[in-house]
Amino acid sequence: MSHAAYVFDAYGTLFDVHAAVRRHAEAMGPDGQAFSELWRAKQLEYSWVRSLMGAYVDFWQLTEQSLDYAFARFPSADPKLKKQLLDAYWALDCYPEVPAVLKGLKERGARIAILSNGSPAMLASAVKNAALDIIIDDVFSVDAVKAFKTAPAVYDLVTTQYRLYPHAVSFQSSNRFDIAGATKFGFRTVWINRADVPDEYQDYGPSLILPSLESLQFGI
């Protein structure tokens, strides 16, 4: 085993952030996909702005606020769906390969953890819904430091708790900005480029780029 801990971002990496809208695709109408993409984009934008302002609120509040904005931008979407979409966000689908990958890494002796912008309650719900609670050792939420990714204090949650040097941690995320922050911190980083989008942040490149988490089960 080349790394003592394998740490995963949650949303977009383990859990499909677009699953909530997809479950209500018929009711959402033709703008459903664009609606979901805007909801996610604003959710992240609000986290960055809040961090820069020093005005932290937990990720659930940002999820609600960004959903309200998406409804305002897409009049075709019925605001009465708000509760259903928020309820669905507590039980997002995990990607198909996730359980086997995490189990395989754990069986090889690595610690398995989540490091996420999500609030503790959101993450506990998602992990339990996906039956990952029997595999994952620890769940680290930015709520502990009251700052969002890519603040260095977020990544330091892992190294402090595990008493590891950063290079002993393999960090996996589908979010390229997150990979940049983790790379600067000193983690070995694996960008899960599910959407096959162009690379960016060239001065903080990942150690490895994969289309999914599947190859990780072989301990790479």
Coordinates of N, CA and C in Angstrom, one line a residue:
M1 N 0.9 -1.2 0.0 CA 0.0 0.0 0.0 C 0.9 1.2 0.0
S2 N 0.8 2.1 -1.0 CA 1.6 3.2 -1.2 C 1.2 4.4 -0.4
H3 N -0.1 4.5 0.1 CA -0.6 5.6 0.8 C -1.3 5.1 2.1
A4 N -1.1 5.8 3.2 CA -1.7 5.4 4.4 C -3.2 5.7 4.5
A5 N -3.6 6.7 3.7 CA -5.0 7.1 3.7 C -5.5 7.5 2.3
Y6 N -6.7 7.1 2.0 CA -7.3 7.5 0.8 C -8.5 8.4 1.2
V7 N -8.5 9.7 0.8 CA -9.5 10.6 1.2 C -10.2 11.1 0.0
F8 N -11.5 11.2 0.1 CA -12.4 11.5 -1.0 C -13.2 12.7 -0.8
D9 N -13.3 13.6 -1.8 CA -14.4 14.6 -1.8 C -15.7 13.8 -1.9
A10 N -16.8 14.5 -1.5 CA -18.1 13.8 -1.5 C -18.9 14.1 -2.7
Y11 N -19.2 15.4 -2.9 CA -20.2 15.7 -3.9 C -19.6 15.9 -5.3
G12 N -20.0 15.0 -6.2 CA -19.4 14.9 -7.6 C -18.4 13.9 -7.7
T13 N -17.8 13.4 -6.6 CA -16.8 12.4 -6.6 C -17.3 11.0 -6.1
L14 N -18.0 11.0 -4.9 CA -18.6 9.8 -4.5 C -20.1 9.8 -4.8
F15 N -20.7 11.0 -4.7 CA -22.2 11.2 -4.8 C -22.5 12.0 -6.0
D16 N -23.5 11.6 -6.8 CA -23.9 12.3 -8.0 C -24.8 13.5 -7.7
V17 N -24.2 14.7 -7.8 CA -25.0 15.9 -7.4 C -26.2 16.2 -8.3
H18 N -26.2 15.6 -9.5 CA -27.4 15.8 -10.4 C -28.5 14.8 -10.2
A19 N -28.3 13.9 -9.2 CA -29.3 12.8 -9.0 C -30.6 13.4 -8.5
A20 N -30.6 14.5 -7.7 CA -31.8 15.1 -7.2 C -32.7 15.5 -8.3
V21 N -32.2 16.3 -9.2 CA -33.0 16.8 -10.3 C -33.5 15.7 -11.2
R22 N -32.5 14.7 -11.5 CA -32.9 13.6 -12.4 C -34.0 12.8 -11.9
R23 N -34.2 12.7 -10.5 CA -35.3 11.9 -10.0 C -36.6 12.5 -10.3
H24 N -36.6 13.8 -10.5 CA -37.8 14.6 -10.8 C -37.8 15.2 -12.2
A25 N -37.1 14.5 -13.1 CA -36.9 15.0 -14.5 C -38.2 15.3 -15.2
E26 N -39.2 14.5 -15.1 CA -40.4 14.7 -15.9 C -41.1 16.0 -15.4
A27 N -41.1 16.2 -14.1 CA -41.8 17.3 -13.5 C -41.0 18.6 -13.7
M28 N -39.6 18.5 -13.8 CA -38.8 19.6 -14.0 C -38.9 20.2 -15.4
G29 N -39.2 19.4 -16.4 CA -39.4 19.8 -17.8 C -38.1 19.9 -18.5
P30 N -38.1 20.6 -19.7 CA -36.9 20.6 -20.6 C -35.7 21.3 -20.1
D31 N -35.8 22.2 -19.1 CA -34.7 22.9 -18.6 C -34.0 22.2 -17.4
G32 N -34.4 20.9 -17.1 CA -33.9 20.3 -16.0 C -32.4 20.2 -15.8
Q33 N -31.8 19.8 -16.9 CA -30.3 19.6 -16.9 C -29.6 20.9 -16.6
A34 N -30.0 22.0 -17.4 CA -29.4 23.3 -17.2 C -29.7 23.8 -15.8
F35 N -30.9 23.5 -15.3 CA -31.3 23.9 -13.9 C -30.3 23.3 -12.9
S36 N -30.1 22.0 -13.1 CA -29.2 21.3 -12.1 C -27.8 21.8 -12.2
E37 N -27.3 22.1 -13.4 CA -25.9 22.6 -13.5 C -25.8 23.9 -12.9
L38 N -26.8 24.8 -13.0 CA -26.7 26.1 -12.4 C -26.8 26.0 -10.9
W39 N -27.7 25.1 -10.4 CA -27.8 24.9 -9.0 C -26.4 24.5 -8.4
R40 N -25.7 23.6 -9.0 CA -24.4 23.2 -8.6 C -23.4 24.3 -8.7
A41 N -23.4 25.0 -9.8 CA -22.4 26.1 -10.0 C -22.6 27.2 -8.9
K42 N -23.8 27.6 -8.7 CA -24.0 28.6 -7.7 C -23.7 28.1 -6.3
Q43 N -24.0 26.9 -6.0 CA -23.6 26.3 -4.7 C -22.1 26.5 -4.4
L44 N -21.3 26.2 -5.4 CA -19.9 26.3 -5.2 C -19.4 27.8 -5.2
E45 N -20.0 28.6 -6.1 CA -19.7 30.0 -6.1 C -20.0 30.6 -4.8
Y46 N -21.1 30.3 -4.2 CA -21.4 30.9 -2.9 C -20.4 30.5 -1.8
S47 N -19.9 29.3 -1.9 CA -18.9 28.8 -0.9 C -17.6 29.6 -1.0
W48 N -17.2 29.9 -2.3 CA -16.0 30.7 -2.4 C -16.2 32.1 -1.9
V49 N -17.3 32.7 -2.3 CA -17.5 34.1 -1.9 C -17.6 34.2 -0.4
R50 N -18.3 33.3 0.2 CA -18.4 33.3 1.7 C -17.1 33.1 2.4
S51 N -16.2 32.3 1.8 CA -14.9 32.1 2.4 C -14.1 33.4 2.3
L52 N -14.1 34.0 1.1 CA -13.4 35.3 0.9 C -13.9 36.4 1.8
M53 N -15.2 36.4 2.1 CA -15.8 37.4 2.9 C -15.6 37.2 4.4
G54 N -15.2 35.9 4.7 CA -15.1 35.5 6.1 C -16.5 35.5 6.8
A55 N -17.5 35.1 6.0 CA -18.9 35.0 6.4 C -19.5 33.6 6.3
Y56 N -18.9 32.7 7.0 CA -19.3 31.3 6.9 C -20.7 31.0 7.3
V57 N -21.4 30.3 6.5 CA -22.7 29.6 6.9 C -22.5 28.1 6.3
D58 N -23.2 27.2 6.9 CA -23.0 25.8 6.5 C -23.5 25.5 5.1
F59 N -23.0 24.4 4.6 CA -23.3 24.1 3.1 C -24.7 23.9 2.8
W60 N -25.5 23.4 3.8 CA -26.9 23.2 3.6 C -27.6 24.6 3.3
Q61 N -27.2 25.6 4.0 CA -27.8 26.9 3.7 C -27.5 27.4 2.3
L62 N -26.2 27.1 1.9 CA -25.8 27.5 0.5 C -26.6 26.6 -0.5
T63 N -26.8 25.4 -0.2 CA -27.6 24.5 -1.1 C -29.0 25.1 -1.3
E64 N -29.6 25.5 -0.2 CA -31.0 26.1 -0.3 C -30.9 27.4 -1.1
Q65 N -30.0 28.3 -0.8 CA -29.9 29.6 -1.4 C -29.6 29.5 -2.9
S66 N -28.8 28.5 -3.3 CA -28.5 28.4 -4.7 C -29.6 27.7 -5.5
L67 N -30.4 26.9 -4.8 CA -31.6 26.3 -5.4 C -32.6 27.4 -5.7
D68 N -32.8 28.4 -4.7 CA -33.7 29.5 -4.9 C -33.3 30.3 -6.1
Y69 N -32.0 30.5 -6.3 CA -31.5 31.3 -7.4 C -31.8 30.5 -8.7
A70 N -31.6 29.2 -8.7 CA -31.9 28.4 -9.9 C -33.4 28.5 -10.3
F71 N -34.3 28.5 -9.3 CA -35.7 28.7 -9.6 C -36.0 30.0 -10.2
A72 N -35.3 31.1 -9.7 CA -35.5 32.4 -10.2 C -35.0 32.5 -11.7
R73 N -34.0 31.8 -12.0 CA -33.4 31.9 -13.4 C -34.2 31.0 -14.4
F74 N -34.9 30.0 -13.9 CA -35.6 29.1 -14.8 C -37.1 29.1 -14.4
P75 N -37.9 30.1 -14.9 CA -39.3 30.2 -14.6 C -40.1 28.9 -15.0
S76 N -39.5 28.1 -15.9 CA -40.2 26.9 -16.4 C -40.3 25.9 -15.3
A77 N -39.4 26.0 -14.3 CA -39.3 25.0 -13.2 C -40.3 25.4 -12.1
D78 N -41.1 24.5 -11.7 CA -42.1 24.8 -10.7 C -41.5 24.9 -9.3
P79 N -41.6 26.0 -8.6 CA -41.0 26.2 -7.3 C -41.6 25.3 -6.3
K80 N -42.8 24.7 -6.6 CA -43.4 23.7 -5.6 C -42.5 22.5 -5.5
L81 N -41.6 22.3 -6.4 CA -40.7 21.1 -6.4 C -39.5 21.3 -5.4
K82 N -39.4 22.5 -4.8 CA -38.3 22.8 -4.0 C -38.1 21.8 -2.8
K83 N -39.1 21.5 -2.1 CA -39.0 20.5 -1.0 C -38.5 19.1 -1.5
Q84 N -39.1 18.7 -2.6 CA -38.7 17.4 -3.1 C -37.2 17.3 -3.5
L85 N -36.8 18.4 -4.1 CA -35.4 18.5 -4.6 C -34.4 18.5 -3.3
L86 N -34.8 19.3 -2.3 CA -34.0 19.4 -1.1 C -34.0 18.0 -0.4
D87 N -35.1 17.4 -0.3 CA -35.2 16.1 0.3 C -34.3 15.1 -0.4
A88 N -34.3 15.1 -1.8 CA -33.5 14.2 -2.5 C -32.0 14.4 -2.3
Y89 N -31.7 15.7 -2.0 CA -30.2 16.0 -1.8 C -29.7 15.3 -0.6
W90 N -30.5 14.9 0.4 CA -30.1 14.2 1.6 C -29.8 12.7 1.3
A91 N -30.2 12.3 0.1 CA -30.0 10.8 -0.2 C -29.6 10.7 -1.7
L92 N -28.5 11.4 -2.1 CA -28.0 11.3 -3.4 C -27.5 10.0 -3.7
D93 N -27.6 9.5 -5.0 CA -27.1 8.3 -5.4 C -25.5 8.4 -5.4
C94 N -24.9 7.3 -5.0 CA -23.4 7.2 -5.2 C -23.2 6.6 -6.6
Y95 N -22.0 6.9 -7.1 CA -21.6 6.4 -8.4 C -21.5 4.8 -8.3
P96 N -21.7 4.1 -9.4 CA -21.8 2.6 -9.3 C -20.5 2.0 -8.7
E97 N -19.4 2.5 -9.1 CA -18.1 1.9 -8.7 C -17.7 2.1 -7.2
V98 N -18.3 3.1 -6.6 CA -17.9 3.6 -5.3 C -17.8 2.5 -4.2
P99 N -18.8 1.7 -3.9 CA -18.7 0.7 -2.8 C -17.5 -0.2 -3.0
A100 N -17.4 -0.8 -4.2 CA -16.3 -1.8 -4.4 C -14.9 -1.2 -4.3
V101 N -14.8 0.1 -4.8 CA -13.5 0.7 -4.7 C -13.1 1.0 -3.3
L102 N -14.0 1.6 -2.5 CA -13.7 1.9 -1.1 C -13.4 0.6 -0.3
K103 N -14.2 -0.4 -0.6 CA -14.0 -1.7 0.1 C -12.7 -2.3 -0.2
G104 N -12.3 -2.2 -1.5 CA -11.0 -2.8 -1.9 C -9.8 -2.1 -1.3
L105 N -9.9 -0.8 -1.2 CA -8.8 0.0 -0.6 C -8.7 -0.3 0.9
K106 N -9.9 -0.4 1.5 CA -9.9 -0.7 3.0 C -9.3 -2.0 3.3
E107 N -9.6 -3.0 2.4 CA -9.1 -4.4 2.6 C -7.6 -4.4 2.4
R108 N -7.0 -3.4 1.7 CA -5.6 -3.4 1.5 C -4.9 -2.6 2.7
G109 N -5.7 -2.2 3.7 CA -5.1 -1.6 4.9 C -5.1 -0.1 5.0
A110 N -5.7 0.6 4.0 CA -5.7 2.0 4.0 C -6.9 2.5 4.9
R111 N -6.7 3.7 5.4 CA -7.8 4.4 6.0 C -8.6 5.1 4.9
I112 N -9.9 5.1 5.1 CA -10.8 5.6 4.1 C -11.6 6.8 4.7
A113 N -11.6 7.9 4.1 CA -12.2 9.1 4.7 C -12.8 10.0 3.6
I114 N -13.8 10.8 4.1 CA -14.3 11.9 3.2 C -13.9 13.2 3.8
L115 N -13.6 14.1 2.9 CA -13.3 15.5 3.2 C -14.1 16.4 2.4
S116 N -15.1 17.1 2.9 CA -16.1 17.7 2.1 C -16.6 19.0 2.7
N117 N -17.1 19.9 1.7 CA -17.7 21.1 2.1 C -19.0 20.9 2.8
G118 N -19.6 19.7 2.7 CA -20.9 19.4 3.2 C -21.0 19.5 4.7
S119 N -22.1 19.8 5.2 CA -22.3 19.9 6.7 C -22.3 18.5 7.2
P120 N -22.0 18.3 8.5 CA -22.0 17.0 9.1 C -23.3 16.2 8.9
A121 N -24.4 16.9 9.1 CA -25.7 16.2 8.9 C -25.9 15.8 7.5
M122 N -25.6 16.6 6.5 CA -25.7 16.2 5.1 C -24.9 15.0 4.8
L123 N -23.6 15.0 5.2 CA -22.7 13.9 4.9 C -23.1 12.6 5.6
A124 N -23.6 12.7 6.8 CA -24.0 11.5 7.6 C -25.2 10.9 6.8
S125 N -26.1 11.7 6.3 CA -27.3 11.2 5.6 C -26.8 10.5 4.3
A126 N -26.0 11.2 3.6 CA -25.5 10.6 2.3 C -24.8 9.3 2.4
V127 N -23.9 9.3 3.4 CA -23.1 8.1 3.7 C -24.0 6.9 4.1
K128 N -24.9 7.2 5.0 CA -25.8 6.1 5.4 C -26.7 5.6 4.3
N129 N -27.2 6.6 3.5 CA -28.1 6.2 2.4 C -27.4 5.3 1.4
A130 N -26.2 5.5 1.2 CA -25.4 4.7 0.2 C -24.8 3.5 0.9
A131 N -25.1 3.2 2.2 CA -24.5 2.1 2.9 C -23.0 2.1 2.9
L132 N -22.4 3.3 2.9 CA -21.0 3.4 3.0 C -20.5 3.6 4.4
D133 N -21.4 3.6 5.4 CA -21.0 3.9 6.8 C -20.2 2.7 7.4
I134 N -20.4 1.5 6.8 CA -19.6 0.4 7.3 C -18.2 0.3 6.7
I135 N -17.9 1.2 5.7 CA -16.6 1.2 5.0 C -15.8 2.4 5.4
I136 N -16.4 3.5 5.5 CA -15.7 4.8 5.7 C -15.3 4.9 7.2
D137 N -14.0 5.2 7.4 CA -13.5 5.4 8.8 C -13.9 6.7 9.4
D138 N -13.7 7.8 8.6 CA -13.9 9.1 9.1 C -14.5 10.0 8.1
V139 N -15.3 11.0 8.5 CA -15.9 12.0 7.7 C -15.5 13.4 8.2
F140 N -14.8 14.1 7.4 CA -14.3 15.4 7.8 C -15.1 16.5 7.1
S141 N -15.7 17.4 7.8 CA -16.5 18.5 7.3 C -15.8 19.8 7.5
V142 N -15.9 20.7 6.5 CA -15.3 22.0 6.7 C -15.9 22.8 7.8
D143 N -17.1 22.3 8.3 CA -17.7 23.0 9.4 C -16.8 23.1 10.6
A144 N -15.8 22.2 10.7 CA -14.9 22.2 11.9 C -14.0 23.4 11.9
V145 N -13.8 24.0 10.7 CA -12.9 25.1 10.6 C -13.6 26.4 10.1
K146 N -14.9 26.2 9.8 CA -15.7 27.4 9.3 C -15.1 28.1 8.1
A147 N -14.6 27.3 7.2 CA -14.1 27.8 5.9 C -14.3 26.7 4.9
F148 N -14.5 27.1 3.6 CA -14.7 26.1 2.6 C -13.4 25.9 1.8
K149 N -13.4 24.8 1.0 CA -12.3 24.5 0.1 C -12.2 25.7 -0.9
T150 N -11.0 26.2 -1.1 CA -9.7 25.5 -1.0 C -8.8 26.1 0.2
A151 N -9.4 26.5 1.3 CA -8.6 27.0 2.4 C -7.7 25.9 2.9
P152 N -6.4 26.2 3.1 CA -5.5 25.1 3.6 C -5.9 24.5 4.9
A153 N -6.6 25.2 5.8 CA -7.1 24.6 7.0 C -8.0 23.4 6.8
V154 N -8.7 23.4 5.7 CA -9.6 22.3 5.4 C -8.8 21.0 5.2
Y155 N -7.8 21.1 4.4 CA -6.9 19.9 4.1 C -6.1 19.4 5.4
D156 N -5.8 20.4 6.2 CA -5.1 20.1 7.4 C -5.9 19.4 8.4
L157 N -7.2 19.3 8.3 CA -8.1 18.5 9.1 C -7.6 17.1 9.1
V158 N -7.3 16.6 7.9 CA -6.9 15.2 7.7 C -5.5 14.9 8.3
T159 N -4.5 15.7 8.0 CA -3.2 15.5 8.4 C -3.1 15.6 10.0
T160 N -3.8 16.5 10.5 CA -3.8 16.7 12.0 C -4.4 15.5 12.7
Q161 N -5.6 15.1 12.2 CA -6.3 14.0 12.8 C -5.5 12.7 12.7
Y162 N -4.9 12.4 11.5 CA -4.2 11.2 11.3 C -2.7 11.2 11.6
R163 N -2.3 12.4 11.9 CA -0.8 12.6 12.2 C 0.0 12.0 11.1
L164 N -0.3 12.5 9.9 CA 0.4 12.1 8.7 C 1.0 13.3 8.0
Y165 N 2.1 13.1 7.3 CA 2.6 14.1 6.4 C 1.6 14.1 5.2
P166 N 1.5 15.3 4.5 CA 0.6 15.4 3.4 C 0.8 14.3 2.3
H167 N 2.1 14.1 2.0 CA 2.4 13.1 0.9 C 1.9 11.7 1.2
A168 N 1.6 11.4 2.4 CA 1.1 10.1 2.8 C -0.4 9.9 2.5
V169 N -1.0 11.0 2.1 CA -2.5 11.0 1.8 C -2.7 11.1 0.3
S170 N -3.5 10.2 -0.2 CA -4.0 10.2 -1.6 C -5.4 10.8 -1.6
F171 N -5.6 12.0 -2.2 CA -6.8 12.7 -2.2 C -7.5 12.7 -3.6
Q172 N -8.7 12.3 -3.6 CA -9.5 12.1 -4.9 C -10.6 13.1 -4.9
S173 N -10.8 13.8 -6.0 CA -11.9 14.8 -6.2 C -12.2 14.9 -7.7
S174 N -13.5 15.1 -8.0 CA -13.9 15.4 -9.3 C -13.8 16.9 -9.6
N175 N -13.6 17.7 -8.6 CA -13.6 19.1 -8.7 C -12.2 19.6 -8.9
R176 N -11.9 20.2 -10.1 CA -10.5 20.6 -10.4 C -10.0 21.6 -9.4
F177 N -10.8 22.6 -9.0 CA -10.3 23.6 -8.0 C -9.9 22.9 -6.7
D178 N -10.6 21.9 -6.3 CA -10.3 21.1 -5.1 C -9.0 20.4 -5.2
I179 N -8.7 19.8 -6.4 CA -7.5 19.2 -6.7 C -6.3 20.2 -6.6
A180 N -6.5 21.4 -7.1 CA -5.5 22.4 -7.1 C -5.2 22.7 -5.6
G181 N -6.2 23.0 -4.8 CA -6.0 23.3 -3.4 C -5.3 22.2 -2.7
A182 N -5.7 20.9 -2.9 CA -5.0 19.8 -2.2 C -3.6 19.5 -2.7
T183 N -3.3 19.8 -4.0 CA -2.0 19.7 -4.5 C -1.1 20.7 -3.9
K184 N -1.5 21.9 -3.8 CA -0.7 23.0 -3.1 C -0.4 22.6 -1.7
F185 N -1.4 22.0 -1.0 CA -1.2 21.6 0.4 C -0.2 20.5 0.5
G186 N 0.0 19.7 -0.5 CA 1.0 18.6 -0.5 C 0.4 17.2 -0.6
F187 N -0.9 17.1 -0.8 CA -1.4 15.7 -1.0 C -1.0 15.2 -2.3
R188 N -0.9 13.9 -2.4 CA -1.0 13.2 -3.7 C -2.4 13.3 -4.2
T189 N -2.6 13.8 -5.4 CA -4.0 14.1 -5.9 C -4.3 13.3 -7.1
V190 N -5.6 12.9 -7.1 CA -6.2 12.1 -8.3 C -7.4 12.9 -8.7
W191 N -7.4 13.4 -9.9 CA -8.6 14.1 -10.4 C -9.5 13.1 -11.1
I192 N -10.7 13.0 -10.6 CA -11.7 12.1 -11.3 C -12.5 13.0 -12.3
N193 N -12.0 13.0 -13.5 CA -12.5 13.8 -14.5 C -13.7 13.1 -15.3
R194 N -14.8 13.0 -14.5 CA -16.0 12.3 -15.1 C -16.5 12.9 -16.3
A195 N -16.5 14.2 -16.5 CA -17.1 14.9 -17.6 C -16.1 15.1 -18.7
D196 N -14.9 14.6 -18.6 CA -13.9 14.8 -19.6 C -13.7 16.3 -20.0
V197 N -13.6 17.1 -19.1 CA -13.4 18.6 -19.3 C -11.9 18.9 -19.4
P198 N -11.6 20.0 -20.1 CA -10.2 20.4 -20.2 C -9.6 20.7 -18.8
D199 N -8.3 20.5 -18.8 CA -7.5 20.8 -17.5 C -7.4 22.3 -17.3
E200 N -7.2 22.7 -16.1 CA -6.9 24.1 -15.7 C -6.0 24.1 -14.5
Y201 N -5.7 25.3 -14.0 CA -4.8 25.4 -12.9 C -3.5 24.6 -13.1
Q202 N -2.8 25.0 -14.2 CA -1.7 24.2 -14.7 C -0.5 24.1 -13.7
D203 N -0.4 25.1 -12.9 CA 0.7 25.1 -11.9 C 0.4 24.3 -10.7
Y204 N -0.8 23.7 -10.6 CA -1.1 22.8 -9.5 C -1.9 21.6 -10.1
G205 N -1.1 20.9 -10.9 CA -1.7 19.7 -11.6 C -1.8 18.5 -10.7
P206 N -2.7 17.6 -11.1 CA -2.9 16.4 -10.3 C -1.8 15.4 -10.6
S207 N -1.6 14.4 -9.6 CA -0.7 13.4 -9.9 C -1.2 12.4 -10.9
L208 N -2.5 12.3 -11.0 CA -3.1 11.3 -11.9 C -4.5 11.8 -12.3
I209 N -4.9 11.5 -13.5 CA -6.2 11.8 -14.0 C -6.9 10.5 -14.4
L210 N -8.1 10.3 -13.8 CA -8.9 9.1 -14.1 C -10.3 9.5 -14.5
P211 N -11.0 8.7 -15.4 CA -12.4 9.0 -15.8 C -13.4 8.6 -14.7
S212 N -13.0 7.7 -13.8 CA -13.8 7.3 -12.7 C -12.9 6.8 -11.6
L213 N -13.5 6.4 -10.5 CA -12.7 5.9 -9.3 C -12.3 4.4 -9.5
E214 N -12.8 3.8 -10.6 CA -12.7 2.3 -10.7 C -11.3 1.8 -10.5
S215 N -10.3 2.4 -11.2 CA -8.9 2.0 -11.2 C -8.3 2.0 -9.8
L216 N -8.8 2.8 -8.9 CA -8.3 3.0 -7.6 C -8.3 1.7 -6.8
Q217 N -9.3 0.8 -7.1 CA -9.4 -0.4 -6.3 C -8.2 -1.3 -6.4
F218 N -7.4 -1.0 -7.4 CA -6.1 -1.8 -7.6 C -5.0 -1.2 -6.8
G219 N -5.3 -0.1 -6.1 CA -4.2 0.5 -5.2 C -3.3 1.4 -5.9
I220 N -3.7 2.0 -7.0 CA -2.8 2.8 -7.8 C -2.6 4.2 -7.1

